[in-house]
Amino acid sequence: MAKKTYDLLFKLLLIGDSGVGKTCVLFRFSDDAFNTTFISTIGKTSGQERFHTITTSYYRGAMGIMLVYDITNGKSFENISKWLRNIDEHANEDVERMLLGNKCDMDDKRVVPKGKGEQIAREHGIRFFETSAKANINIEKAFLTLAEDILRKTPVKEPNSENVDISSGGGVTGWKSKCC
């Protein structure tokens, strides 16, 4: 298989409690698909001590981190402060962070008010979006915003003949909404 070449390659992490929809968010962005039958990924056990050394290596070199909670699960929101501490301990100081309140399509089961998400994001100086992988709400916007924020911090190399635009309305051209 031929090695893929990239103009830019960003390492992003999606972190948060088990079941908040991290994998669904990623697959909605990368494949524009939603599947409710995902098998839990290592994130399900990442809070356990025996995986602590594995997860700390995940943070190394990350340029952007999406912290995800479930608006229908108060505990997943309460644990955001723990995830923020993990980032402070293990990630690069200048990593771009973003808070996502996922499953906003389930407003009838909401237990975390949008204002609480906005408040914690404001306190930590990070962006906030409410998203739904299922209903495809703010998924692409969140990823493109994070990519643009990282790009602003990225030292400029010699430009090739094209500008890079990751959005349809200006910014970075030629960006594909695909991952991996």
Short mmCIF file of C-alpha atoms in Angstrom, two decimals:
data_model
loop_
_atom_site.label_atom_id
_atom_site.label_comp_id
_atom_site.label_asym_id
_atom_site.label_seq_id
_atom_site.Cartn_x
_atom_site.Cartn_y
_atom_site.Cartn_z
CA MET A 1 0.00 0.00 0.00
CA ALA A 2 1.33 3.46 -0.90
CA LYS A 3 2.12 5.80 1.95
CA LYS A 4 -0.33 8.71 2.13
CA THR A 5 1.08 12.20 2.03
CA TYR A 6 -0.46 15.17 3.78
CA ASP A 7 -0.01 18.91 3.64
CA LEU A 8 -1.00 18.97 7.30
CA LEU A 9 -1.61 16.19 9.78
CA PHE A 10 -3.24 16.94 13.14
CA LYS A 11 -3.42 14.52 16.05
CA LEU A 12 -6.81 14.89 17.75
CA LEU A 13 -8.16 13.13 20.81
CA LEU A 14 -11.76 12.62 21.85
CA ILE A 15 -11.98 11.99 25.58
CA GLY A 16 -14.79 11.60 28.06
CA ASP A 17 -16.72 9.00 30.00
CA SER A 18 -17.91 5.74 28.52
CA GLY A 19 -21.09 5.94 26.48
CA VAL A 20 -21.05 9.68 25.79
CA GLY A 21 -20.76 9.12 22.04
CA LYS A 22 -17.08 9.74 21.23
CA THR A 23 -16.92 7.00 18.61
CA CYS A 24 -20.26 8.07 17.11
CA VAL A 25 -19.05 11.67 16.88
CA LEU A 26 -15.88 10.55 15.11
CA PHE A 27 -17.70 8.25 12.68
CA ARG A 28 -20.31 10.90 11.90
CA PHE A 29 -17.49 13.27 10.94
CA SER A 30 -15.26 10.79 9.11
CA ASP A 31 -17.87 8.65 7.33
CA ASP A 32 -21.07 10.70 7.72
CA ALA A 33 -22.58 7.61 9.34
CA PHE A 34 -24.32 6.82 12.60
CA ASN A 35 -24.41 3.39 14.20
CA THR A 36 -25.82 2.60 17.64
CA THR A 37 -24.11 -0.80 17.86
CA PHE A 38 -20.48 0.22 18.38
CA ILE A 39 -18.54 -2.01 20.72
CA SER A 40 -17.00 0.01 23.52
CA THR A 41 -13.51 1.21 22.72
CA ILE A 42 -10.60 1.39 25.17
CA GLY A 43 -12.05 4.68 26.38
CA LYS A 44 -14.58 2.61 28.33
CA THR A 45 -11.79 1.36 30.56
CA SER A 46 -9.49 4.37 30.34
CA GLY A 47 -10.52 5.55 33.79
CA GLN A 48 -9.19 2.35 35.31
CA GLU A 49 -5.72 2.52 36.84
CA ARG A 50 -4.30 -0.38 34.84
CA PHE A 51 -4.81 1.65 31.65
CA HIS A 52 -3.38 4.86 33.11
CA THR A 53 0.03 4.48 31.46
CA ILE A 54 -1.54 3.67 28.09
CA THR A 55 -3.82 6.68 28.16
CA THR A 56 -1.10 9.12 29.20
CA SER A 57 0.82 8.23 26.03
CA TYR A 58 -2.29 9.12 23.99
CA TYR A 59 -1.94 12.74 25.05
CA ARG A 60 1.64 13.00 23.80
CA GLY A 61 1.77 15.12 20.65
CA ALA A 62 -1.97 15.80 20.59
CA MET A 63 -2.71 19.12 18.94
CA GLY A 64 -6.42 19.18 19.72
CA ILE A 65 -8.65 17.51 22.30
CA MET A 66 -12.42 17.27 22.28
CA LEU A 67 -13.85 16.66 25.74
CA VAL A 68 -17.22 14.98 25.29
CA TYR A 69 -20.06 14.61 27.78
CA ASP A 70 -23.64 13.38 27.38
CA ILE A 71 -26.32 16.01 28.10
CA THR A 72 -28.56 13.21 29.42
CA ASN A 73 -25.92 11.98 31.90
CA GLY A 74 -25.06 14.34 34.77
CA LYS A 75 -22.13 12.21 35.95
CA SER A 76 -20.43 12.48 32.54
CA PHE A 77 -20.62 16.27 32.88
CA GLU A 78 -19.34 16.25 36.47
CA ASN A 79 -16.33 14.22 35.29
CA ILE A 80 -15.30 16.91 32.78
CA SER A 81 -13.24 18.54 35.55
CA LYS A 82 -11.33 15.24 35.96
CA TRP A 83 -10.69 15.07 32.21
CA LEU A 84 -9.50 18.69 32.21
CA ARG A 85 -7.01 17.83 34.99
CA ASN A 86 -5.77 14.87 32.91
CA ILE A 87 -5.16 17.23 29.99
CA ASP A 88 -3.27 19.65 32.24
CA GLU A 89 -1.12 16.79 33.55
CA HIS A 90 -0.40 14.92 30.33
CA ALA A 91 -0.98 17.06 27.23
CA ASN A 92 1.17 19.78 25.73
CA GLU A 93 0.59 23.15 27.32
CA ASP A 94 -0.62 24.71 24.05
CA VAL A 95 -3.06 21.95 23.05
CA GLU A 96 -6.36 23.26 21.68
CA ARG A 97 -9.30 22.09 23.78
CA MET A 98 -12.99 22.03 22.99
CA LEU A 99 -16.01 20.94 25.05
CA LEU A 100 -18.84 19.02 23.38
CA GLY A 101 -22.21 18.37 25.01
CA ASN A 102 -23.32 15.42 22.89
CA LYS A 103 -26.79 13.92 22.29
CA CYS A 104 -28.51 17.30 22.08
CA ASP A 105 -31.19 15.63 19.95
CA MET A 106 -32.45 14.06 23.21
CA ASP A 107 -33.58 17.33 24.77
CA ASP A 108 -36.53 15.59 26.45
CA LYS A 109 -34.02 13.55 28.52
CA ARG A 110 -31.64 16.48 29.17
CA VAL A 111 -30.21 16.74 32.69
CA VAL A 112 -27.30 19.10 31.93
CA PRO A 113 -28.50 22.59 30.95
CA LYS A 114 -26.69 24.15 28.00
CA GLY A 115 -25.72 27.06 30.24
CA LYS A 116 -23.65 24.75 32.47
CA GLY A 117 -21.60 23.60 29.48
CA GLU A 118 -21.15 27.19 28.36
CA GLN A 119 -20.07 28.19 31.88
CA ILE A 120 -17.38 25.52 32.31
CA ALA A 121 -16.07 26.28 28.80
CA ARG A 122 -15.91 29.99 29.63
CA GLU A 123 -14.12 29.29 32.94
CA HIS A 124 -11.44 27.29 31.10
CA GLY A 125 -11.22 29.54 28.05
CA ILE A 126 -12.29 26.85 25.60
CA ARG A 127 -14.88 26.59 22.85
CA PHE A 128 -18.20 24.83 23.44
CA PHE A 129 -20.69 23.16 21.12
CA GLU A 130 -23.74 21.05 21.75
CA THR A 131 -23.67 18.22 19.24
CA SER A 132 -25.61 15.22 18.08
CA ALA A 133 -23.89 12.47 16.15
CA LYS A 134 -27.27 10.87 15.53
CA ALA A 135 -28.96 13.99 14.10
CA ASN A 136 -25.68 15.36 12.67
CA ILE A 137 -25.83 18.62 14.63
CA ASN A 138 -22.64 20.72 14.88
CA ILE A 139 -20.32 17.74 14.23
CA GLU A 140 -18.58 19.12 11.15
CA LYS A 141 -18.62 22.64 12.61
CA ALA A 142 -16.85 21.42 15.78
CA PHE A 143 -14.12 19.55 13.89
CA LEU A 144 -13.52 22.35 11.39
CA THR A 145 -13.41 24.96 14.16
CA LEU A 146 -10.89 22.88 16.10
CA ALA A 147 -8.79 22.40 12.95
CA GLU A 148 -8.85 26.13 12.23
CA ASP A 149 -7.81 26.92 15.83
CA ILE A 150 -4.90 24.47 15.56
CA LEU A 151 -3.96 25.86 12.15
CA ARG A 152 -3.71 29.37 13.59
CA LYS A 153 -1.03 28.08 15.99
CA THR A 154 0.82 26.00 13.40
CA PRO A 155 4.05 27.53 12.09
CA VAL A 156 3.66 28.31 8.40
CA LYS A 157 5.81 26.23 6.05
CA GLU A 158 6.57 27.16 2.48
CA PRO A 159 3.16 27.31 0.83
CA ASN A 160 2.51 25.21 -2.23
CA SER A 161 0.64 26.71 -5.15
CA GLU A 162 -2.76 26.29 -3.46
CA ASN A 163 -4.13 27.80 -0.29
CA VAL A 164 -5.53 25.41 2.26
CA ASP A 165 -9.20 25.97 3.10
CA ILE A 166 -10.94 23.59 5.51
CA SER A 167 -14.30 25.26 5.26
CA SER A 168 -16.62 26.13 2.45
CA GLY A 169 -16.82 29.75 3.55
CA GLY A 170 -13.18 30.82 3.50
CA GLY A 171 -10.29 29.75 5.63
CA VAL A 172 -8.57 26.56 4.57
CA THR A 173 -9.22 25.20 0.89
CA GLY A 174 -8.85 21.63 -0.23
CA TRP A 175 -9.60 20.13 3.19
CA LYS A 176 -11.44 16.83 3.07
CA SER A 177 -13.93 15.94 5.81
CA LYS A 178 -12.34 12.55 6.16
CA CYS A 179 -10.13 11.14 8.80
CA CYS A 180 -7.57 8.37 8.99
#
